[in-house]
PDB file of C-alpha atoms in Angstrom:
ATOM      1  CA  GLU A  29      -1.946   0.226  -9.223  1.00  0.00           C
ATOM      2  CA  ASP A  30      -0.457  -3.261  -8.880  1.00  0.00           C
ATOM      3  CA  GLN A  31       2.837  -3.218  -7.018  1.00  0.00           C
ATOM      4  CA  VAL A  32       5.477  -5.682  -5.821  1.00  0.00           C
ATOM      5  CA  THR A  33       8.196  -4.693  -3.347  1.00  0.00           C
ATOM      6  CA  GLN A  34      11.139  -6.876  -2.430  1.00  0.00           C
ATOM      7  CA  SER A  35      13.462  -6.549   0.528  1.00  0.00           C
ATOM      8  CA  PRO A  36      16.260  -6.386   1.215  1.00  0.00           C
ATOM      9  CA  GLU A  37      17.737  -5.045  -2.033  1.00  0.00           C
ATOM     10  CA  ALA A  38      20.945  -6.932  -1.325  1.00  0.00           C
ATOM     11  CA  LEU A  39      21.908  -9.611   1.157  1.00  0.00           C
ATOM     12  CA  ARG A  40      25.303 -11.003   1.982  1.00  0.00           C
ATOM     13  CA  LEU A  41      25.463 -14.336   3.821  1.00  0.00           C
ATOM     14  CA  GLN A  42      28.153 -16.693   4.933  1.00  0.00           C
ATOM     15  CA  GLU A  43      27.889 -20.244   3.641  1.00  0.00           C
ATOM     16  CA  GLY A  44      25.480 -22.112   5.928  1.00  0.00           C
ATOM     17  CA  GLU A  45      23.878 -18.941   7.321  1.00  0.00           C
ATOM     18  CA  SER A  46      20.107 -19.245   6.768  1.00  0.00           C
ATOM     19  CA  SER A  47      17.928 -16.227   5.998  1.00  0.00           C
ATOM     20  CA  SER A  48      14.699 -15.073   4.344  1.00  0.00           C
ATOM     21  CA  LEU A  49      13.838 -12.785   1.470  1.00  0.00           C
ATOM     22  CA  ASN A  50      10.604 -10.817   1.541  1.00  0.00           C
ATOM     23  CA  CYS A  51       8.147  -9.979  -1.210  1.00  0.00           C
ATOM     24  CA  SER A  52       5.132  -7.822  -0.406  1.00  0.00           C
ATOM     25  CA  TYR A  53       2.469  -7.290  -3.029  1.00  0.00           C
ATOM     26  CA  THR A  54      -0.586  -5.239  -3.782  1.00  0.00           C
ATOM     27  CA  VAL A  55      -2.301  -6.822  -6.746  1.00  0.00           C
ATOM     28  CA  SER A  56      -5.938  -6.816  -7.727  1.00  0.00           C
ATOM     29  CA  GLY A  57      -7.221 -10.349  -8.054  1.00  0.00           C
ATOM     30  CA  LEU A  58      -4.020 -12.282  -7.378  1.00  0.00           C
ATOM     31  CA  ARG A  59      -3.788 -15.239  -9.740  1.00  0.00           C
ATOM     32  CA  GLY A  60      -0.443 -16.523  -8.494  1.00  0.00           C
ATOM     33  CA  LEU A  61       2.807 -15.513  -6.834  1.00  0.00           C
ATOM     34  CA  PHE A  62       5.970 -16.550  -8.677  1.00  0.00           C
ATOM     35  CA  TRP A  63       9.614 -16.770  -7.633  1.00  0.00           C
ATOM     36  CA  TYR A  64      12.496 -16.696 -10.092  1.00  0.00           C
ATOM     37  CA  ARG A  65      16.252 -16.871  -9.858  1.00  0.00           C
ATOM     38  CA  GLN A  66      18.337 -14.755 -12.238  1.00  0.00           C
ATOM     39  CA  ASP A  67      22.068 -15.041 -12.808  1.00  0.00           C
ATOM     40  CA  PRO A  68      23.898 -12.037 -14.334  1.00  0.00           C
ATOM     41  CA  GLY A  69      23.206 -11.633 -18.053  1.00  0.00           C
ATOM     42  CA  LYS A  70      20.835 -14.605 -18.169  1.00  0.00           C
ATOM     43  CA  GLY A  71      17.096 -15.088 -18.308  1.00  0.00           C
ATOM     44  CA  PRO A  72      15.115 -15.577 -15.092  1.00  0.00           C
ATOM     45  CA  GLU A  73      14.787 -19.231 -14.108  1.00  0.00           C
ATOM     46  CA  PHE A  74      11.413 -20.317 -12.748  1.00  0.00           C
ATOM     47  CA  LEU A  75      11.465 -21.624  -9.163  1.00  0.00           C
ATOM     48  CA  PHE A  76       7.976 -21.701  -7.624  1.00  0.00           C
ATOM     49  CA  THR A  77       4.328 -20.793  -8.045  1.00  0.00           C
ATOM     50  CA  LEU A  78       2.112 -20.183  -5.003  1.00  0.00           C
ATOM     51  CA  TYR A  79      -1.618 -19.737  -5.427  1.00  0.00           C
ATOM     52  CA  SER A  80      -3.202 -19.351  -1.998  1.00  0.00           C
ATOM     53  CA  ALA A  81      -2.345 -18.104   1.472  1.00  0.00           C
ATOM     54  CA  GLY A  82      -0.770 -20.807   3.592  1.00  0.00           C
ATOM     55  CA  GLU A  83       0.730 -22.625   0.638  1.00  0.00           C
ATOM     56  CA  GLU A  84       4.376 -23.686   0.839  1.00  0.00           C
ATOM     57  CA  LYS A  85       6.735 -25.131  -1.763  1.00  0.00           C
ATOM     58  CA  GLU A  86      10.256 -26.488  -1.373  1.00  0.00           C
ATOM     59  CA  LYS A  87      13.166 -27.159  -3.677  1.00  0.00           C
ATOM     60  CA  GLU A  88      16.535 -28.171  -2.283  1.00  0.00           C
ATOM     61  CA  ARG A  89      17.614 -25.373   0.098  1.00  0.00           C
ATOM     62  CA  LEU A  90      14.745 -23.060  -0.876  1.00  0.00           C
ATOM     63  CA  LYS A  91      11.267 -22.838   0.602  1.00  0.00           C
ATOM     64  CA  ALA A  92       8.628 -20.351  -0.507  1.00  0.00           C
ATOM     65  CA  THR A  93       5.617 -19.395   1.591  1.00  0.00           C
ATOM     66  CA  LEU A  94       2.625 -17.160   0.936  1.00  0.00           C
ATOM     67  CA  THR A  95       0.342 -15.031   3.097  1.00  0.00           C
ATOM     68  CA  LYS A  96      -2.411 -12.671   1.989  1.00  0.00           C
ATOM     69  CA  LYS A  97      -0.007  -9.757   1.673  1.00  0.00           C
ATOM     70  CA  GLU A  98       3.469 -11.165   1.281  1.00  0.00           C
ATOM     71  CA  SER A  99       5.643 -14.072   0.341  1.00  0.00           C
ATOM     72  CA  PHE A 100       8.904 -15.267   1.808  1.00  0.00           C
ATOM     73  CA  LEU A 101      11.735 -17.187   0.233  1.00  0.00           C
ATOM     74  CA  HIS A 102      13.604 -19.014   2.973  1.00  0.00           C
ATOM     75  CA  ILE A 103      17.143 -20.142   2.196  1.00  0.00           C
ATOM     76  CA  THR A 104      18.459 -22.840   4.499  1.00  0.00           C
ATOM     77  CA  ALA A 105      22.209 -23.402   4.821  1.00  0.00           C
ATOM     78  CA  PRO A 106      23.000 -21.589   1.562  1.00  0.00           C
ATOM     79  CA  LYS A 107      25.989 -22.428  -0.608  1.00  0.00           C
ATOM     80  CA  PRO A 108      28.005 -20.065  -2.838  1.00  0.00           C
ATOM     81  CA  GLU A 109      26.181 -21.424  -5.895  1.00  0.00           C
ATOM     82  CA  ASP A 110      22.949 -19.965  -4.485  1.00  0.00           C
ATOM     83  CA  SER A 111      24.338 -16.501  -5.203  1.00  0.00           C
ATOM     84  CA  ALA A 112      21.991 -14.802  -7.672  1.00  0.00           C
ATOM     85  CA  THR A 113      19.222 -12.236  -7.875  1.00  0.00           C
ATOM     86  CA  TYR A 114      15.884 -13.604  -6.694  1.00  0.00           C
ATOM     87  CA  LEU A 115      12.825 -12.077  -8.326  1.00  0.00           C
ATOM     88  CA  CYS A 116       9.273 -12.183  -7.088  1.00  0.00           C
ATOM     89  CA  ALA A 117       6.314 -11.592  -9.412  1.00  0.00           C
ATOM     90  CA  ALA A 118       2.614 -11.317  -8.669  1.00  0.00           C
ATOM     91  CA  GLY A 119       0.124 -12.333 -11.300  1.00  0.00           C
ATOM     92  CA  GLY A 120      -2.725  -9.898 -11.588  1.00  0.00           C
ATOM     93  CA  PHE A 121      -5.695  -9.914 -13.897  1.00  0.00           C
ATOM     94  CA  GLN A 122      -3.707  -9.042 -16.987  1.00  0.00           C
ATOM     95  CA  LYS A 123      -0.012  -9.426 -16.407  1.00  0.00           C
ATOM     96  CA  LEU A 124       2.821 -10.316 -14.070  1.00  0.00           C
ATOM     97  CA  VAL A 125       4.231  -7.492 -12.005  1.00  0.00           C
ATOM     98  CA  PHE A 126       7.858  -8.053 -11.056  1.00  0.00           C
ATOM     99  CA  GLY A 127       9.713  -6.725  -8.069  1.00  0.00           C
ATOM    100  CA  THR A 128      13.215  -5.338  -8.518  1.00  0.00           C
ATOM    101  CA  GLY A 129      14.758  -8.361  -6.856  1.00  0.00           C
ATOM    102  CA  THR A 130      17.080  -9.232  -3.984  1.00  0.00           C
ATOM    103  CA  ARG A 131      20.754  -9.685  -4.883  1.00  0.00           C
ATOM    104  CA  LEU A 132      22.053 -12.546  -2.775  1.00  0.00           C
ATOM    105  CA  LEU A 133      25.767 -13.158  -2.299  1.00  0.00           C
ATOM    106  CA  VAL A 134      26.866 -16.239  -0.368  1.00  0.00           C
ATOM    107  CA  SER A 135      30.500 -16.271   0.671  1.00  0.00           C
ATOM    108  CA  PRO A 136      32.414 -19.495   1.384  1.00  0.00           C
TER     109      PRO A 136
ATOM    110  CA  ASP B 241      17.436 -24.728 -20.566  1.00  0.00           C
ATOM    111  CA  SER B 242      13.867 -23.369 -20.462  1.00  0.00           C
ATOM    112  CA  GLY B 243      13.022 -24.412 -24.008  1.00  0.00           C
ATOM    113  CA  VAL B 244      12.480 -20.799 -25.102  1.00  0.00           C
ATOM    114  CA  THR B 245      14.899 -19.657 -27.789  1.00  0.00           C
ATOM    115  CA  GLN B 246      15.827 -16.122 -28.744  1.00  0.00           C
ATOM    116  CA  THR B 247      17.923 -14.785 -31.582  1.00  0.00           C
ATOM    117  CA  PRO B 248      20.235 -13.052 -31.908  1.00  0.00           C
ATOM    118  CA  LYS B 249      22.108 -13.238 -28.604  1.00  0.00           C
ATOM    119  CA  HIS B 250      23.818  -9.925 -29.165  1.00  0.00           C
ATOM    120  CA  LEU B 251      22.968  -7.007 -31.407  1.00  0.00           C
ATOM    121  CA  ILE B 252      24.999  -3.843 -31.871  1.00  0.00           C
ATOM    122  CA  THR B 253      23.518  -1.077 -33.952  1.00  0.00           C
ATOM    123  CA  ALA B 254      23.456   2.692 -34.353  1.00  0.00           C
ATOM    124  CA  THR B 255      20.939   5.309 -33.290  1.00  0.00           C
ATOM    125  CA  GLY B 256      18.056   5.715 -35.701  1.00  0.00           C
ATOM    126  CA  GLN B 257      18.255   2.158 -36.946  1.00  0.00           C
ATOM    127  CA  ARG B 258      15.614  -0.592 -36.835  1.00  0.00           C
ATOM    128  CA  VAL B 259      16.102  -4.124 -35.507  1.00  0.00           C
ATOM    129  CA  THR B 260      14.037  -7.280 -35.133  1.00  0.00           C
ATOM    130  CA  LEU B 261      14.312  -9.684 -32.230  1.00  0.00           C
ATOM    131  CA  ARG B 262      12.971 -13.196 -32.610  1.00  0.00           C
ATOM    132  CA  CYS B 263      11.535 -15.619 -30.071  1.00  0.00           C
ATOM    133  CA  SER B 264      10.388 -19.228 -30.294  1.00  0.00           C
ATOM    134  CA  PRO B 265       8.266 -20.360 -27.342  1.00  0.00           C
ATOM    135  CA  ARG B 266       8.399 -23.725 -25.603  1.00  0.00           C
ATOM    136  CA  SER B 267       6.608 -26.486 -27.426  1.00  0.00           C
ATOM    137  CA  GLY B 268       2.918 -26.297 -26.560  1.00  0.00           C
ATOM    138  CA  ASP B 269       2.976 -22.789 -25.111  1.00  0.00           C
ATOM    139  CA  LEU B 270       0.480 -20.379 -26.644  1.00  0.00           C
ATOM    140  CA  SER B 271       1.391 -17.186 -24.785  1.00  0.00           C
ATOM    141  CA  VAL B 272       4.458 -15.114 -25.545  1.00  0.00           C
ATOM    142  CA  TYR B 273       5.625 -12.135 -23.497  1.00  0.00           C
ATOM    143  CA  TRP B 274       8.299  -9.524 -24.125  1.00  0.00           C
ATOM    144  CA  TYR B 275      10.251  -7.776 -21.374  1.00  0.00           C
ATOM    145  CA  GLN B 276      12.963  -5.135 -21.273  1.00  0.00           C
ATOM    146  CA  GLN B 277      15.606  -5.146 -18.544  1.00  0.00           C
ATOM    147  CA  SER B 278      17.950  -2.199 -18.133  1.00  0.00           C
ATOM    148  CA  LEU B 279      20.722  -1.863 -15.561  1.00  0.00           C
ATOM    149  CA  ASP B 280      18.883   0.732 -13.566  1.00  0.00           C
ATOM    150  CA  GLN B 281      15.463  -0.861 -13.843  1.00  0.00           C
ATOM    151  CA  GLY B 282      13.951  -4.240 -13.201  1.00  0.00           C
ATOM    152  CA  LEU B 283      12.044  -6.342 -15.674  1.00  0.00           C
ATOM    153  CA  GLN B 284       9.631  -4.114 -17.534  1.00  0.00           C
ATOM    154  CA  PHE B 285       6.719  -5.848 -19.219  1.00  0.00           C
ATOM    155  CA  LEU B 286       6.244  -4.735 -22.800  1.00  0.00           C
ATOM    156  CA  ILE B 287       3.555  -6.839 -24.446  1.00  0.00           C
ATOM    157  CA  GLN B 288       1.814 -10.214 -24.439  1.00  0.00           C
ATOM    158  CA  TYR B 289       0.399 -12.319 -27.253  1.00  0.00           C
ATOM    159  CA  TYR B 290      -1.803 -15.343 -26.953  1.00  0.00           C
ATOM    160  CA  ASN B 291      -2.299 -17.622 -29.924  1.00  0.00           C
ATOM    161  CA  GLY B 292      -1.588 -14.813 -32.351  1.00  0.00           C
ATOM    162  CA  GLU B 293      -3.605 -12.077 -30.682  1.00  0.00           C
ATOM    163  CA  GLU B 294      -2.384  -9.197 -28.557  1.00  0.00           C
ATOM    164  CA  ARG B 295      -3.685  -9.689 -25.006  1.00  0.00           C
ATOM    165  CA  ALA B 296      -1.933  -7.166 -22.780  1.00  0.00           C
ATOM    166  CA  LYS B 297       0.255  -4.135 -23.179  1.00  0.00           C
ATOM    167  CA  GLY B 298       2.706  -2.688 -20.721  1.00  0.00           C
ATOM    168  CA  ASN B 299       5.080   0.235 -21.042  1.00  0.00           C
ATOM    169  CA  ILE B 300       5.831  -0.332 -24.690  1.00  0.00           C
ATOM    170  CA  LEU B 301       6.960   2.671 -26.693  1.00  0.00           C
ATOM    171  CA  GLU B 302       5.204   3.586 -29.931  1.00  0.00           C
ATOM    172  CA  ARG B 303       8.517   2.977 -31.730  1.00  0.00           C
ATOM    173  CA  PHE B 304       8.281  -0.671 -30.677  1.00  0.00           C
ATOM    174  CA  SER B 305       5.907  -3.233 -32.104  1.00  0.00           C
ATOM    175  CA  ALA B 306       5.485  -6.974 -31.924  1.00  0.00           C
ATOM    176  CA  GLN B 307       3.563  -9.780 -33.502  1.00  0.00           C
ATOM    177  CA  GLN B 308       2.997 -13.487 -33.045  1.00  0.00           C
ATOM    178  CA  PHE B 309       2.870 -15.652 -36.124  1.00  0.00           C
ATOM    179  CA  PRO B 310       0.699 -18.721 -36.879  1.00  0.00           C
ATOM    180  CA  ASP B 311       3.572 -21.033 -35.884  1.00  0.00           C
ATOM    181  CA  LEU B 312       3.545 -19.139 -32.528  1.00  0.00           C
ATOM    182  CA  HIS B 313       6.992 -17.621 -32.830  1.00  0.00           C
ATOM    183  CA  SER B 314       7.097 -13.915 -32.092  1.00  0.00           C
ATOM    184  CA  GLU B 315       9.086 -10.932 -33.252  1.00  0.00           C
ATOM    185  CA  LEU B 316       9.747  -7.644 -31.496  1.00  0.00           C
ATOM    186  CA  ASN B 317      10.521  -4.749 -33.803  1.00  0.00           C
ATOM    187  CA  LEU B 318      12.386  -1.750 -32.439  1.00  0.00           C
ATOM    188  CA  SER B 319      12.691   1.307 -34.672  1.00  0.00           C
ATOM    189  CA  SER B 320      14.264   4.767 -34.541  1.00  0.00           C
ATOM    190  CA  LEU B 321      16.584   3.389 -31.909  1.00  0.00           C
ATOM    191  CA  GLU B 322      17.951   5.640 -29.202  1.00  0.00           C
ATOM    192  CA  LEU B 323      20.874   5.193 -26.824  1.00  0.00           C
ATOM    193  CA  GLY B 324      18.412   4.547 -23.999  1.00  0.00           C
ATOM    194  CA  ASP B 325      17.035   1.503 -25.775  1.00  0.00           C
ATOM    195  CA  SER B 326      20.209  -0.390 -24.955  1.00  0.00           C
ATOM    196  CA  ALA B 327      19.089  -3.223 -22.687  1.00  0.00           C
ATOM    197  CA  LEU B 328      18.478  -6.917 -22.365  1.00  0.00           C
ATOM    198  CA  TYR B 329      15.279  -7.997 -24.071  1.00  0.00           C
ATOM    199  CA  PHE B 330      13.682 -11.183 -22.827  1.00  0.00           C
ATOM    200  CA  CYS B 331      10.973 -13.290 -24.277  1.00  0.00           C
ATOM    201  CA  ALA B 332       8.953 -15.637 -22.091  1.00  0.00           C
ATOM    202  CA  SER B 333       6.249 -18.164 -22.821  1.00  0.00           C
ATOM    203  CA  SER B 334       3.512 -19.925 -20.899  1.00  0.00           C
ATOM    204  CA  VAL B 335       0.881 -22.527 -21.606  1.00  0.00           C
ATOM    205  CA  GLY B 336      -2.080 -20.280 -20.950  1.00  0.00           C
ATOM    206  CA  LEU B 337      -2.777 -16.702 -20.083  1.00  0.00           C
ATOM    207  CA  ARG B 338      -1.791 -16.700 -16.423  1.00  0.00           C
ATOM    208  CA  ASN B 339       0.495 -19.659 -15.842  1.00  0.00           C
ATOM    209  CA  GLU B 340       4.122 -19.482 -14.809  1.00  0.00           C
ATOM    210  CA  GLN B 341       6.313 -17.969 -17.504  1.00  0.00           C
ATOM    211  CA  PHE B 342       9.521 -19.515 -18.789  1.00  0.00           C
ATOM    212  CA  PHE B 343      12.164 -17.118 -20.010  1.00  0.00           C
ATOM    213  CA  GLY B 344      14.561 -17.288 -22.884  1.00  0.00           C
ATOM    214  CA  PRO B 345      18.261 -16.396 -22.639  1.00  0.00           C
ATOM    215  CA  GLY B 346      17.648 -12.858 -23.864  1.00  0.00           C
ATOM    216  CA  THR B 347      18.992 -10.580 -26.585  1.00  0.00           C
ATOM    217  CA  ARG B 348      21.490  -7.943 -25.517  1.00  0.00           C
ATOM    218  CA  LEU B 349      20.929  -4.824 -27.595  1.00  0.00           C
ATOM    219  CA  THR B 350      23.583  -2.143 -27.695  1.00  0.00           C
ATOM    220  CA  VAL B 351      22.776   1.121 -29.460  1.00  0.00           C
ATOM    221  CA  LEU B 352      25.817   3.255 -30.243  1.00  0.00           C
TER     222      LEU B 352
END
């Protein structure tokens, strides 16, 4: 069965303290690995798509990387406005399988 | 703003009732997806339509049904509502069958 696991469940950082979020996946026939940001009570906001191992994508303080079994979302020098839940989803043959997310809190 | 619209934003109803949630996809997107998000669970995939046809089903209850119309908007019908159906319901759309999905703002359903 397709599965996506994210760790840690929650992460508290000081402003400027860089870290990484992990997403490990077991999906038959991976068609793409997706990262989303979700603020409380709002719809997930698309961040990145990664298609093949070794691929990297960057957007402001965020960088996503992909290996054959996992993906990382690196956050460099985070700011309080980066506080949100970050969701990872793996695209299998039929549907996206979402992880339960990492709740990130960045304190000033 | 993702370009996906959902109505209504909030819905409060009683157990046993029936409601309809509406979604308009981004211009040009042919696929529509429905998800349920409860406090104690992550995003649960319910169903996908592509250009009017059902393409994939997730953990959708028999009390729930959906359809996609010729103008590509979609409706999710929830009937015989139970307290446990209270959740955020999201619609998403994508260009094709397996592209990145763009989510709407959601409908918060409260069943009393």
